[in-house]
Structure formats: C-alpha cells, structure tokens
mmCIF file of N, CA and C in Angstrom:
data_model
loop_
_atom_site.group_PDB
_atom_site.id
_atom_site.type_symbol
_atom_site.label_atom_id
_atom_site.label_comp_id
_atom_site.label_asym_id
_atom_site.label_seq_id
_atom_site.Cartn_x
_atom_site.Cartn_y
_atom_site.Cartn_z
ATOM 1 N N MET A 12 157.900 114.213 155.745
ATOM 2 C CA MET A 12 157.456 115.835 155.933
ATOM 3 C C MET A 12 155.921 115.384 155.487
ATOM 4 N N LYS A 13 156.716 115.259 154.088
ATOM 5 C CA LYS A 13 155.358 114.782 152.954
ATOM 6 C C LYS A 13 154.090 114.014 153.647
ATOM 7 N N ARG A 14 155.131 112.817 154.105
ATOM 8 C CA ARG A 14 153.717 112.077 154.806
ATOM 9 C C ARG A 14 153.199 112.595 155.456
ATOM 10 N N PHE A 15 153.802 112.956 156.432
ATOM 11 C CA PHE A 15 152.973 113.369 157.885
ATOM 12 C C PHE A 15 151.758 114.152 157.234
ATOM 13 N N ILE A 16 152.180 115.203 156.484
ATOM 14 C CA ILE A 16 150.889 116.138 155.990
ATOM 15 C C ILE A 16 149.717 115.278 155.351
ATOM 16 N N LEU A 17 150.464 114.061 155.053
ATOM 17 C CA LEU A 17 149.349 113.255 153.906
ATOM 18 C C LEU A 17 148.292 112.480 155.093
ATOM 19 N N VAL A 18 149.472 111.967 155.773
ATOM 20 C CA VAL A 18 148.235 111.828 157.191
ATOM 21 C C VAL A 18 147.327 112.466 158.304
ATOM 22 N N ILE A 19 148.302 113.652 158.341
ATOM 23 C CA ILE A 19 147.058 115.024 158.788
ATOM 24 C C ILE A 19 145.813 114.958 157.693
ATOM 25 N N ILE A 20 146.302 115.222 156.652
ATOM 26 C CA ILE A 20 145.332 115.775 155.308
ATOM 27 C C ILE A 20 143.765 114.586 155.257
ATOM 28 N N MET A 21 144.836 113.106 155.740
ATOM 29 C CA MET A 21 143.666 112.226 156.042
ATOM 30 C C MET A 21 142.599 111.820 156.895
ATOM 31 N N MET A 22 143.295 112.353 158.092
ATOM 32 C CA MET A 22 142.440 112.515 159.550
ATOM 33 C C MET A 22 141.511 113.466 159.249
ATOM 34 N N ILE A 23 142.242 114.834 158.851
ATOM 35 C CA ILE A 23 141.109 116.141 158.652
ATOM 36 C C ILE A 23 139.441 115.188 157.942
ATOM 37 N N SER A 24 140.047 114.645 156.717
ATOM 38 C CA SER A 24 139.168 114.031 155.745
ATOM 39 C C SER A 24 138.293 112.872 156.402
ATOM 40 N N THR A 25 138.693 112.159 156.939
ATOM 41 C CA THR A 25 137.796 111.044 157.651
ATOM 42 C C THR A 25 136.716 111.262 158.694
ATOM 43 N N LEU A 26 137.497 112.508 159.202
ATOM 44 C CA LEU A 26 136.296 113.433 160.587
ATOM 45 C C LEU A 26 135.256 113.742 160.056
ATOM 46 N N GLY A 27 135.822 114.761 158.689
ATOM 47 C CA GLY A 27 134.678 115.610 158.229
ATOM 48 C C GLY A 27 133.713 114.778 157.603
ATOM 49 N N VAL A 28 134.164 113.679 156.624
ATOM 50 C CA VAL A 28 132.654 112.503 156.237
ATOM 51 C C VAL A 28 132.086 111.931 157.526
ATOM 52 N N TYR A 29 132.858 111.571 159.022
ATOM 53 C CA TYR A 29 132.349 111.001 159.981
ATOM 54 C C TYR A 29 131.100 112.342 160.460
ATOM 55 N N SER A 30 131.354 113.291 160.353
ATOM 56 C CA SER A 30 130.666 114.008 161.401
ATOM 57 C C SER A 30 129.225 114.447 160.437
ATOM 58 N N PHE A 31 129.659 114.885 158.935
ATOM 59 C CA PHE A 31 128.622 114.464 158.127
ATOM 60 C C PHE A 31 127.130 113.762 158.256
ATOM 61 N N LYS A 32 128.052 112.483 158.237
ATOM 62 C CA LYS A 32 127.112 111.579 158.705
ATOM 63 C C LYS A 32 126.276 111.588 159.281
ATOM 64 N N MET A 33 126.907 112.004 160.578
ATOM 65 C CA MET A 33 126.250 112.207 162.207
ATOM 66 C C MET A 33 125.109 113.200 161.989
ATOM 67 N N ASN A 34 125.391 113.768 161.387
ATOM 68 C CA ASN A 34 124.613 115.277 161.642
ATOM 69 C C ASN A 34 123.336 114.621 160.149
ATOM 70 N N ALA A 35 123.618 114.178 159.187
ATOM 71 C CA ALA A 35 122.278 113.552 158.384
ATOM 72 C C ALA A 35 121.775 112.451 158.904
ATOM 73 N N ILE A 36 121.760 111.855 159.733
ATOM 74 C CA ILE A 36 121.116 110.830 160.528
ATOM 75 C C ILE A 36 120.429 111.685 161.852
ATOM 76 N N ASP A 37 120.834 112.836 162.033
ATOM 77 C CA ASP A 37 119.983 113.303 163.161
ATOM 78 C C ASP A 37 119.198 114.614 162.519
ATOM 79 N N ALA A 38 119.478 114.551 161.367
ATOM 80 C CA ALA A 38 118.485 115.794 160.166
ATOM 81 C C ALA A 38 116.903 115.742 160.647
ATOM 82 N N LYS A 39 116.176 116.668 160.831
ATOM 83 C CA LYS A 39 114.581 115.753 160.123
ATOM 84 C C LYS A 39 114.508 115.983 158.817
ATOM 85 N N LYS A 40 113.178 115.114 158.764
ATOM 86 C CA LYS A 40 112.908 114.231 157.494
ATOM 87 C C LYS A 40 111.427 115.011 157.240
ATOM 88 N N THR A 41 111.163 115.023 155.893
ATOM 89 C CA THR A 41 109.588 115.149 156.116
ATOM 90 C C THR A 41 109.038 114.331 154.326
ATOM 91 N N SER A 42 108.185 113.742 155.025
ATOM 92 C CA SER A 42 107.545 112.849 154.238
ATOM 93 C C SER A 42 105.887 112.742 154.587
ATOM 94 N N TYR A 43 105.435 111.693 153.945
ATOM 95 C CA TYR A 43 104.265 110.661 154.378
ATOM 96 C C TYR A 43 103.796 109.957 155.260
ATOM 97 N N ALA A 44 103.264 109.343 156.500
ATOM 98 C CA ALA A 44 102.488 108.837 156.836
ATOM 99 C C ALA A 44 101.317 108.310 156.781
ATOM 100 N N SER A 45 101.036 106.868 156.833
ATOM 101 C CA SER A 45 99.831 105.977 156.897
ATOM 102 C C SER A 45 99.739 105.420 157.880
ATOM 103 N N TYR A 46 98.940 104.267 157.936
ATOM 104 C CA TYR A 46 98.793 104.003 159.275
ATOM 105 C C TYR A 46 98.149 102.211 158.244
ATOM 106 N N TYR A 47 98.161 101.913 159.743
ATOM 107 C CA TYR A 47 98.125 99.858 159.205
ATOM 108 C C TYR A 47 96.925 99.685 159.387
ATOM 109 N N HIS A 48 96.292 99.046 158.729
ATOM 110 C CA HIS A 48 95.146 98.259 158.625
ATOM 111 C C HIS A 48 95.033 97.189 159.770
ATOM 112 N N ASP A 49 93.711 97.156 160.718
ATOM 113 C CA ASP A 49 93.092 96.797 162.332
ATOM 114 C C ASP A 49 93.802 94.985 161.444
ATOM 115 N N LYS A 50 93.861 94.452 160.476
ATOM 116 C CA LYS A 50 94.181 92.878 160.349
ATOM 117 C C LYS A 50 95.443 92.513 160.122
ATOM 118 N N PHE A 51 96.522 93.834 160.780
ATOM 119 C CA PHE A 51 97.861 93.312 161.052
ATOM 120 C C PHE A 51 98.130 93.031 162.910
ATOM 121 N N ASN A 52 96.675 93.419 163.110
ATOM 122 C CA ASN A 52 96.845 93.404 165.261
ATOM 123 C C ASN A 52 97.577 91.588 165.018
ATOM 124 N N GLY A 53 98.162 91.101 165.872
ATOM 125 C CA GLY A 53 98.453 89.516 166.563
ATOM 126 C C GLY A 53 99.816 89.100 166.016
ATOM 127 N N ARG A 54 100.507 90.003 164.414
ATOM 128 C CA ARG A 54 100.783 89.477 163.802
ATOM 129 C C ARG A 54 102.391 89.921 163.850
ATOM 130 N N LYS A 55 103.472 89.011 163.235
ATOM 131 C CA LYS A 55 105.264 89.539 164.087
ATOM 132 C C LYS A 55 105.531 90.486 162.949
ATOM 133 N N THR A 56 106.201 91.905 164.011
ATOM 134 C CA THR A 56 106.746 93.030 162.752
ATOM 135 C C THR A 56 108.494 92.005 162.564
ATOM 136 N N ALA A 57 108.350 92.838 161.502
ATOM 137 C CA ALA A 57 110.308 92.888 161.083
ATOM 138 C C ALA A 57 111.080 92.334 162.552
ATOM 139 N N SER A 58 111.202 93.283 163.234
ATOM 140 C CA SER A 58 111.892 93.351 164.679
ATOM 141 C C SER A 58 111.621 91.901 165.616
ATOM 142 N N GLY A 59 110.530 91.477 164.991
ATOM 143 C CA GLY A 59 109.887 89.950 166.293
ATOM 144 C C GLY A 59 108.788 90.260 167.463
ATOM 145 N N GLU A 60 108.739 91.546 167.784
ATOM 146 C CA GLU A 60 107.724 91.882 168.394
ATOM 147 C C GLU A 60 105.805 91.890 167.496
ATOM 148 N N ILE A 61 105.066 91.609 168.760
ATOM 149 C CA ILE A 61 104.096 91.093 167.916
ATOM 150 C C ILE A 61 102.954 92.503 167.755
ATOM 151 N N PHE A 62 102.875 92.878 166.537
ATOM 152 C CA PHE A 62 101.845 93.983 166.257
ATOM 153 C C PHE A 62 100.954 94.420 167.225
ATOM 154 N N ASP A 63 100.814 95.888 168.025
ATOM 155 C CA ASP A 63 99.587 96.081 168.407
ATOM 156 C C ASP A 63 99.164 97.601 168.188
ATOM 157 N N ASN A 64 98.101 97.434 167.380
ATOM 158 C CA ASN A 64 97.498 98.475 166.745
ATOM 159 C C ASN A 64 97.319 99.721 167.916
ATOM 160 N N ALA A 65 97.312 99.400 169.267
ATOM 161 C CA ALA A 65 96.843 100.133 169.935
ATOM 162 C C ALA A 65 98.276 101.087 170.663
ATOM 163 N N LYS A 66 99.734 100.603 170.456
ATOM 164 C CA LYS A 66 100.541 101.003 170.755
ATOM 165 C C LYS A 66 100.921 102.137 170.019
ATOM 166 N N PHE A 67 102.264 102.828 170.891
ATOM 167 C CA PHE A 67 103.232 103.975 169.678
ATOM 168 C C PHE A 67 104.344 103.357 168.869
ATOM 169 N N THR A 68 103.635 102.821 168.076
ATOM 170 C CA THR A 68 104.986 102.423 167.302
ATOM 171 C C THR A 68 104.699 102.762 165.574
ATOM 172 N N ALA A 69 105.639 102.473 165.086
ATOM 173 C CA ALA A 69 105.807 102.559 163.281
ATOM 174 C C ALA A 69 106.816 101.845 162.595
ATOM 175 N N ALA A 70 106.936 101.749 161.551
ATOM 176 C CA ALA A 70 107.298 100.967 160.629
ATOM 177 C C ALA A 70 108.015 101.819 159.541
ATOM 178 N N ASN A 71 109.413 102.103 159.098
ATOM 179 C CA ASN A 71 110.550 102.696 158.351
ATOM 180 C C ASN A 71 111.370 101.603 157.417
ATOM 181 N N ARG A 72 111.650 102.216 156.731
ATOM 182 C CA ARG A 72 113.272 100.961 155.638
ATOM 183 C C ARG A 72 114.059 101.400 156.115
ATOM 184 N N THR A 73 114.672 102.085 156.890
ATOM 185 C CA THR A 73 115.718 102.264 157.012
ATOM 186 C C THR A 73 116.635 102.442 158.587
ATOM 187 N N LEU A 74 115.739 103.331 159.392
ATOM 188 C CA LEU A 74 115.836 103.663 161.221
ATOM 189 C C LEU A 74 116.377 102.472 161.732
ATOM 190 N N PRO A 75 116.957 101.879 163.056
ATOM 191 C CA PRO A 75 117.463 100.354 163.616
ATOM 192 C C PRO A 75 115.991 100.419 164.387
ATOM 193 N N PHE A 76 115.623 99.316 164.334
ATOM 194 C CA PHE A 76 114.910 98.864 165.370
ATOM 195 C C PHE A 76 114.661 99.168 167.151
ATOM 196 N N GLY A 77 113.901 99.916 167.525
ATOM 197 C CA GLY A 77 113.823 100.418 168.963
ATOM 198 C C GLY A 77 114.286 102.165 168.788
ATOM 199 N N THR A 78 114.806 102.382 167.280
ATOM 200 C CA THR A 78 114.417 103.942 167.524
ATOM 201 C C THR A 78 113.544 105.025 167.650
ATOM 202 N N ASN A 79 113.712 105.739 168.789
ATOM 203 C CA ASN A 79 112.710 106.570 169.010
ATOM 204 C C ASN A 79 112.469 107.649 168.213
ATOM 205 N N ILE A 80 111.269 108.249 167.681
ATOM 206 C CA ILE A 80 111.265 109.266 166.395
ATOM 207 C C ILE A 80 110.022 109.983 166.926
ATOM 208 N N LYS A 81 110.008 111.376 166.697
ATOM 209 C CA LYS A 81 108.986 112.446 166.951
ATOM 210 C C LYS A 81 109.010 112.689 165.380
ATOM 211 N N VAL A 82 107.177 112.305 165.942
ATOM 212 C CA VAL A 82 106.470 112.387 164.518
ATOM 213 C C VAL A 82 105.243 113.897 164.651
ATOM 214 N N THR A 83 105.710 114.747 163.104
ATOM 215 C CA THR A 83 104.857 116.000 163.969
ATOM 216 C C THR A 83 104.248 116.234 162.273
ATOM 217 N N ASN A 84 102.957 116.033 162.655
ATOM 218 C CA ASN A 84 101.358 116.117 161.373
ATOM 219 C C ASN A 84 102.038 117.553 161.149
ATOM 220 N N LEU A 85 102.292 118.063 159.949
ATOM 221 C CA LEU A 85 102.100 119.357 159.379
ATOM 222 C C LEU A 85 100.994 120.660 158.604
ATOM 223 N N ASN A 86 100.205 119.437 158.754
ATOM 224 C CA ASN A 86 99.195 120.023 159.023
ATOM 225 C C ASN A 86 98.356 120.753 160.215
ATOM 226 N N ASN A 87 98.674 120.552 161.218
ATOM 227 C CA ASN A 87 98.110 121.168 162.339
ATOM 228 C C ASN A 87 99.108 121.258 163.672
ATOM 229 N N GLY A 88 100.072 120.721 163.407
ATOM 230 C CA GLY A 88 101.644 120.888 164.788
ATOM 231 C C GLY A 88 101.307 119.593 165.459
ATOM 232 N N LYS A 89 100.400 118.755 165.209
ATOM 233 C CA LYS A 89 100.069 118.127 166.514
ATOM 234 C C LYS A 89 101.527 116.889 166.508
ATOM 235 N N GLU A 90 101.959 116.487 168.121
ATOM 236 C CA GLU A 90 103.392 115.605 168.120
ATOM 237 C C GLU A 90 102.688 114.561 168.757
ATOM 238 N N VAL A 91 103.338 113.172 167.881
ATOM 239 C CA VAL A 91 103.398 112.318 168.810
ATOM 240 C C VAL A 91 105.017 111.354 168.773
ATOM 241 N N ILE A 92 105.479 110.489 169.249
ATOM 242 C CA ILE A 92 106.705 109.745 169.519
ATOM 243 C C ILE A 92 105.971 108.182 169.248
ATOM 244 N N VAL A 93 106.903 107.782 168.905
ATOM 245 C CA VAL A 93 106.723 106.537 168.614
ATOM 246 C C VAL A 93 107.948 105.367 168.652
ATOM 247 N N LYS A 94 107.832 104.229 168.614
ATOM 248 C CA LYS A 94 109.018 103.176 168.544
ATOM 249 C C LYS A 94 109.391 102.584 167.460
ATOM 250 N N ILE A 95 110.559 102.448 166.544
ATOM 251 C CA ILE A 95 110.547 101.650 165.093
ATOM 252 C C ILE A 95 110.378 100.796 165.269
ATOM 253 N N ASN A 96 109.647 99.310 165.027
ATOM 254 C CA ASN A 96 109.721 98.094 165.205
ATOM 255 C C ASN A 96 109.151 97.451 164.207
ATOM 256 N N ASP A 97 109.247 97.872 162.741
ATOM 257 C CA ASP A 97 108.735 97.139 161.630
ATOM 258 C C ASP A 97 109.574 97.657 160.429
ATOM 259 N N ARG A 98 109.502 97.496 159.075
ATOM 260 C CA ARG A 98 109.931 97.546 157.906
ATOM 261 C C ARG A 98 108.843 98.230 157.039
ATOM 262 N N GLY A 99 109.178 98.897 156.379
ATOM 263 C CA GLY A 99 108.382 99.144 155.652
ATOM 264 C C GLY A 99 108.003 100.549 156.118
ATOM 265 N N PRO A 100 107.402 101.172 155.064
ATOM 266 C CA PRO A 100 105.925 101.281 154.261
ATOM 267 C C PRO A 100 106.915 101.053 152.698
ATOM 268 N N TYR A 101 106.066 100.220 152.227
ATOM 269 C CA TYR A 101 107.275 99.778 150.563
ATOM 270 C C TYR A 101 106.345 100.755 149.656
ATOM 271 N N HIS A 102 105.826 101.539 149.727
ATOM 272 C CA HIS A 102 105.318 102.631 148.897
ATOM 273 C C HIS A 102 106.254 104.041 148.765
ATOM 274 N N SER A 103 106.692 103.933 147.624
ATOM 275 C CA SER A 103 108.136 105.395 147.739
ATOM 276 C C SER A 103 107.738 106.827 147.973
ATOM 277 N N SER A 104 106.440 107.018 148.052
ATOM 278 C CA SER A 104 105.948 108.391 148.785
ATOM 279 C C SER A 104 105.593 108.528 150.508
ATOM 280 N N ARG A 105 106.095 107.644 151.045
ATOM 281 C CA ARG A 105 105.567 107.483 151.923
ATOM 282 C C ARG A 105 106.787 107.110 152.877
ATOM 283 N N ALA A 106 107.570 107.772 154.118
ATOM 284 C CA ALA A 106 108.224 106.986 154.755
ATOM 285 C C ALA A 106 108.094 106.287 156.113
ATOM 286 N N LEU A 107 106.702 106.464 156.355
ATOM 287 C CA LEU A 107 105.921 105.472 158.283
ATOM 288 C C LEU A 107 105.074 105.003 157.907
ATOM 289 N N ASP A 108 104.726 103.520 158.302
ATOM 290 C CA ASP A 108 103.731 102.912 158.751
ATOM 291 C C ASP A 108 103.600 103.500 160.214
ATOM 292 N N MET A 109 102.498 103.916 160.570
ATOM 293 C CA MET A 109 102.604 104.199 161.957
ATOM 294 C C MET A 109 100.741 103.209 162.565
ATOM 295 N N SER A 110 100.893 103.176 163.531
ATOM 296 C CA SER A 110 100.096 101.964 164.228
ATOM 297 C C SER A 110 98.557 103.421 164.212
ATOM 298 N N LYS A 111 97.524 102.837 164.575
ATOM 299 C CA LYS A 111 96.231 103.140 164.262
ATOM 300 C C LYS A 111 96.342 104.999 165.597
ATOM 301 N N ALA A 112 96.408 104.479 166.635
ATOM 302 C CA ALA A 112 96.595 104.555 167.876
ATOM 303 C C ALA A 112 97.359 106.144 167.472
ATOM 304 N N ALA A 113 98.910 105.980 167.232
ATOM 305 C CA ALA A 113 99.872 106.855 166.804
ATOM 306 C C ALA A 113 99.015 108.196 165.911
ATOM 307 N N PHE A 114 98.685 107.684 165.159
ATOM 308 C CA PHE A 114 98.017 108.279 163.703
ATOM 309 C C PHE A 114 97.316 108.982 164.109
ATOM 310 N N ASP A 115 96.039 108.626 164.971
ATOM 311 C CA ASP A 115 94.257 108.870 165.352
ATOM 312 C C ASP A 115 95.560 110.161 166.008
ATOM 313 N N GLU A 116 96.811 110.000 167.412
ATOM 314 C CA GLU A 116 96.772 110.913 168.311
ATOM 315 C C GLU A 116 97.160 112.279 167.275
ATOM 316 N N ILE A 117 97.318 112.193 166.509
ATOM 317 C CA ILE A 117 97.695 113.497 165.240
ATOM 318 C C ILE A 117 97.134 114.123 164.362
ATOM 319 N N GLY A 118 96.774 112.701 163.439
ATOM 320 C CA GLY A 118 95.877 113.432 162.633
ATOM 321 C C GLY A 118 94.577 112.524 162.288
ATOM 322 N N ASP A 119 93.658 112.662 161.293
ATOM 323 C CA ASP A 119 92.326 111.681 161.228
ATOM 324 C C ASP A 119 92.404 110.504 160.310
ATOM 325 N N THR A 120 91.865 109.267 160.883
ATOM 326 C CA THR A 120 92.394 107.950 160.492
ATOM 327 C C THR A 120 91.331 108.078 159.251
ATOM 328 N N ASP A 121 90.038 109.015 159.281
ATOM 329 C CA ASP A 121 89.561 108.838 158.052
ATOM 330 C C ASP A 121 90.295 109.617 156.396
ATOM 331 N N ARG A 122 91.396 109.764 156.807
ATOM 332 C CA ARG A 122 91.920 110.398 155.637
ATOM 333 C C ARG A 122 93.529 108.927 155.432
ATOM 334 N N GLY A 123 94.085 108.782 154.394
ATOM 335 C CA GLY A 123 94.634 107.629 154.427
ATOM 336 C C GLY A 123 96.215 108.079 154.555
ATOM 337 N N THR A 124 96.125 109.005 154.631
ATOM 338 C CA THR A 124 97.965 110.028 154.606
ATOM 339 C C THR A 124 98.028 111.405 154.796
ATOM 340 N N ILE A 125 99.176 111.420 156.045
ATOM 341 C CA ILE A 125 99.024 112.561 156.623
ATOM 342 C C ILE A 125 101.089 113.020 156.086
ATOM 343 N N PRO A 126 100.798 114.558 155.887
ATOM 344 C CA PRO A 126 101.977 114.765 155.446
ATOM 345 C C PRO A 126 102.726 115.207 157.180
ATOM 346 N N VAL A 127 103.917 114.758 157.114
ATOM 347 C CA VAL A 127 105.035 115.022 158.159
ATOM 348 C C VAL A 127 106.364 115.273 158.809
ATOM 349 N N GLU A 128 106.726 115.443 159.647
ATOM 350 C CA GLU A 128 108.317 115.585 159.817
ATOM 351 C C GLU A 128 107.934 114.973 160.968
ATOM 352 N N TYR A 129 109.507 113.687 160.650
ATOM 353 C CA TYR A 129 109.698 113.399 162.038
ATOM 354 C C TYR A 129 111.138 113.577 161.978
ATOM 355 N N GLU A 130 112.033 113.022 163.468
ATOM 356 C CA GLU A 130 113.683 113.475 163.778
ATOM 357 C C GLU A 130 113.777 112.418 165.404
ATOM 358 N N ILE A 131 114.850 112.002 164.768
ATOM 359 C CA ILE A 131 114.867 110.989 166.339
ATOM 360 C C ILE A 131 115.462 111.566 167.525
ATOM 361 N N VAL A 132 114.799 111.323 168.395
ATOM 362 C CA VAL A 132 114.664 111.715 170.166
ATOM 363 C C VAL A 132 115.717 110.574 170.652
ATOM 364 N N ASP A 133 116.018 111.187 171.586
ATOM 365 C CA ASP A 133 116.962 110.145 172.577
ATOM 366 C C ASP A 133 116.119 109.714 173.406
#
C-alpha cells in the first residue's frame, strides 16, 4: 500500500512539473528588440537559411528554429509575426534581433531598440 501511494505521489509530481514547463514556454515575455544591419544580407543564419532583411524573421537565443512568434511594440501596440531562424542577440538587455522589414512594421528604424512583448503563435 505504501508503494502504491508513493507511485501516485510521484506521478502527480511529474505531471505538475511537466504542466509548469509547458505554461512557462507559452507565456508572454517582455524585453527589447533591435534589428539587423544591412551588411548581414546574404549571409547564412544559424539555421542555415540565407538572411534577407526584407523577410519577417528574427533571432532568439533559445526558441527553436521555425517557431513563429507575435511581437508587439509596447510603445504603440503594433504587432508583427516573425519566424525564428537565427541565434542572438548576444546583448543581455535584448531578447530579439529582428529583420529590418519586421522592425519597421512595428517601430521606427531611426531608433535602435524598442520595448516589446512576444509570444509563440501556432
């Protein structure tokens, strides 16, 4: 009987940790975004794709390649959906490096960074 109760407790604990991790992945996150310089056009990204500043793509340190995320500019509420195809940014205060086209869709390229909220979309 003790063994049965122990197994039940372990199963509940495992499911609890699993559901917590899944909710943490799907949560909205707030940070800053910047955009790629034109000199990166035509270079390979970490995913192997050729970078194009005219496409709606972005870099993130942890999200899987091919993940689509909705990025919202917290200053004006504008939104854009981008696909993760690269790693970076390597500056601790930013979570996203966006293509120039995607950044321009929600912000002003005269500014180097904007505060954003981002979440995974299906």
